[in-house]
Short mmCIF file of C-alpha atoms in Angstrom, two decimals:
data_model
loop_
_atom_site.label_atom_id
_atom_site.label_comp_id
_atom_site.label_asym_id
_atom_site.label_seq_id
_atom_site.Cartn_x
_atom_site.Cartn_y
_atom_site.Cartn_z
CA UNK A 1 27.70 -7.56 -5.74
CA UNK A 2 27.88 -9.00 -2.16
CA UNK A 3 26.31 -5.35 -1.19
CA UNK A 4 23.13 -5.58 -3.53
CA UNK A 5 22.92 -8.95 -2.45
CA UNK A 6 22.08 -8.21 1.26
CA UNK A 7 19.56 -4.98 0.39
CA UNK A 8 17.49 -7.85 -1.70
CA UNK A 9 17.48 -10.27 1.08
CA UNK A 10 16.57 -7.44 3.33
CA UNK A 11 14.02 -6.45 1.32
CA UNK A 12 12.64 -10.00 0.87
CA UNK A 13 12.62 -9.73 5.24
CA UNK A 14 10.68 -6.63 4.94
CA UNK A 15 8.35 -8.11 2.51
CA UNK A 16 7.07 -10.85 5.02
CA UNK A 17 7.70 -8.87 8.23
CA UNK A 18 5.12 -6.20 6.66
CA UNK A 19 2.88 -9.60 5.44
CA UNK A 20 2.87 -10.71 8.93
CA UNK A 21 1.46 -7.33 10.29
CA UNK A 22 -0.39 -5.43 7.34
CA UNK A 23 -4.04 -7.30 6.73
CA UNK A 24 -4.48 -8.36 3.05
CA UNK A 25 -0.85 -7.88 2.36
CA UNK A 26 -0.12 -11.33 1.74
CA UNK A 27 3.32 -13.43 1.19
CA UNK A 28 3.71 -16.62 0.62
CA UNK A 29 7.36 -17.78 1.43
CA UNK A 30 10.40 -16.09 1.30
CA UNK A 31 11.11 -16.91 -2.54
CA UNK A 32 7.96 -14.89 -3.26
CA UNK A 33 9.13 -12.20 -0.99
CA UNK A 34 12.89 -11.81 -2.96
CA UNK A 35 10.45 -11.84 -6.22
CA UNK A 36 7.88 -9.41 -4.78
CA UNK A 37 11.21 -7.23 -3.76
CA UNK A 38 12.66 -7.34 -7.18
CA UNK A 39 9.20 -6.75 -8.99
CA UNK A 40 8.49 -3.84 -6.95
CA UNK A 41 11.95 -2.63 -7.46
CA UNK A 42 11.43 -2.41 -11.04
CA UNK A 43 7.96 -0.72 -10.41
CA UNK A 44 9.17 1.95 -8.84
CA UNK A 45 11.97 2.62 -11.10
CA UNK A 46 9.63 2.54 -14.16
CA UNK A 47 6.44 3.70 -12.59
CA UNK A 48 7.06 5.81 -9.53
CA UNK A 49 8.28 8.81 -11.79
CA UNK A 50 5.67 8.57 -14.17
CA UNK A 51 2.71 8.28 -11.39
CA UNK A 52 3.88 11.11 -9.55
CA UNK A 53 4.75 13.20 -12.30
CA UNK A 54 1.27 12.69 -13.02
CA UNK A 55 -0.07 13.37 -9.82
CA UNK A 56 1.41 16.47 -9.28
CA UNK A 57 -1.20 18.97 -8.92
CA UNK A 58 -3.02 16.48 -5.94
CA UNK A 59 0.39 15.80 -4.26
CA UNK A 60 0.80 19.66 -4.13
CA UNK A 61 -2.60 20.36 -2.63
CA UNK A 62 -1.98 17.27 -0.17
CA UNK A 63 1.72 18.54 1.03
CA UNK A 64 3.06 15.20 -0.62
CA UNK A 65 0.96 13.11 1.26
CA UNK A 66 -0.64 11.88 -2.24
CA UNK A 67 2.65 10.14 -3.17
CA UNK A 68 1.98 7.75 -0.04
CA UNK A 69 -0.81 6.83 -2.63
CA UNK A 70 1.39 6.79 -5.51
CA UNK A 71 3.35 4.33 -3.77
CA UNK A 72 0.37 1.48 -3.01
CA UNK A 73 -0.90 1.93 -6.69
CA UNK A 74 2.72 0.43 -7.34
CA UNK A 75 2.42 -2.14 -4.87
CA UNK A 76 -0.78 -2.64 -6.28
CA UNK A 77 0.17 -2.65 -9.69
CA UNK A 78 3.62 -4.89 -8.97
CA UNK A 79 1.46 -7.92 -6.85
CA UNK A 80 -0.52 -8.55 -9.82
CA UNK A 81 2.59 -9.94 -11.60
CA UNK A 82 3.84 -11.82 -8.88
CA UNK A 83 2.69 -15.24 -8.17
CA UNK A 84 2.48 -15.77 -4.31
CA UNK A 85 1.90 -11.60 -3.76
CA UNK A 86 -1.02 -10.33 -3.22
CA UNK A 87 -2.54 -7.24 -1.72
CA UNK A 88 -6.29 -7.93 -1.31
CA UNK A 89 -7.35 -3.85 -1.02
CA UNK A 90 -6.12 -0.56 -1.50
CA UNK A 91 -5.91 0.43 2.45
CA UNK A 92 -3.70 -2.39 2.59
CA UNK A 93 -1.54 -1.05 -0.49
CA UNK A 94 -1.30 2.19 1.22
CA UNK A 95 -0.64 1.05 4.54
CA UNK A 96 1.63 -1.96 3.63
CA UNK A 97 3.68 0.86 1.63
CA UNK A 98 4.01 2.66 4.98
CA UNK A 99 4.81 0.00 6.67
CA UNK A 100 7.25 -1.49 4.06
CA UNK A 101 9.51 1.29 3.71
CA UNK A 102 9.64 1.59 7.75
CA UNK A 103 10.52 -1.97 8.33
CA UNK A 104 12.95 -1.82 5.02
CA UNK A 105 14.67 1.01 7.02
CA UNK A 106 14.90 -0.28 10.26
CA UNK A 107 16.35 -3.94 8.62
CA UNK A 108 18.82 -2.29 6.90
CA UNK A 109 19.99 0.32 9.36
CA UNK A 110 20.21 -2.87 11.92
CA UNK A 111 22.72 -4.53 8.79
CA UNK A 112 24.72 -1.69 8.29
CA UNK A 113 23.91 -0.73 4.97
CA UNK A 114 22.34 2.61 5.82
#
């Protein structure tokens, strides 16, 4: 419990670390960071598989680099649902995705958890 604790305040860190440096990727507070985290979570639980299922063919042709894609039209999709979350475009969906998972990384490499 303590564990999954610290990866969603972690997460919530990478949130607004990756709001402070991404244009249009936008955070408002931490609380809507731990919801953004959880929300997007969820997304790519339930959607990931499905969207890249789906995008197979292109993600092939692209060597993967499609699913970079696949990954802002989640981010996308998941800030519409969360109040105090928005991404204004989809460069910044892409990129914040990129930059997201980097500074998610880093964080939790720096906490121990991986």
């Amino acid at each position: 419990m303590r564990i999954a604790l610290l990866h969603w305040i972690v997460s919530g860190l990478a949130f607004l670390a990756t709001a402070y440096f991404v244009p249009g990727f936008k955070v408002n507070g931490f609380f809507a960071a731990l919801i953004a985290a959880v929300v997007v979570g969820i997304g790519n639980a339930l959607l990931w598989p499905v969207l890249a299922f789906l995008t197979l063919p292109i993600t092939l042709v692209t060597l993967g680099l499609f699913l970079f894609v696949v990954n802002g039209i989640v981010i996308k999709i998941c800030a519409a649902f969360v109040p105090g979350f928005e991404v204004t475009s989809w460069t910044a969906a892409i990129l914040g995705s990129i930059v997201l998972t980097v500074f998610g990384t880093l964080f939790k490499w720096f906490v121990g958890l991986g």
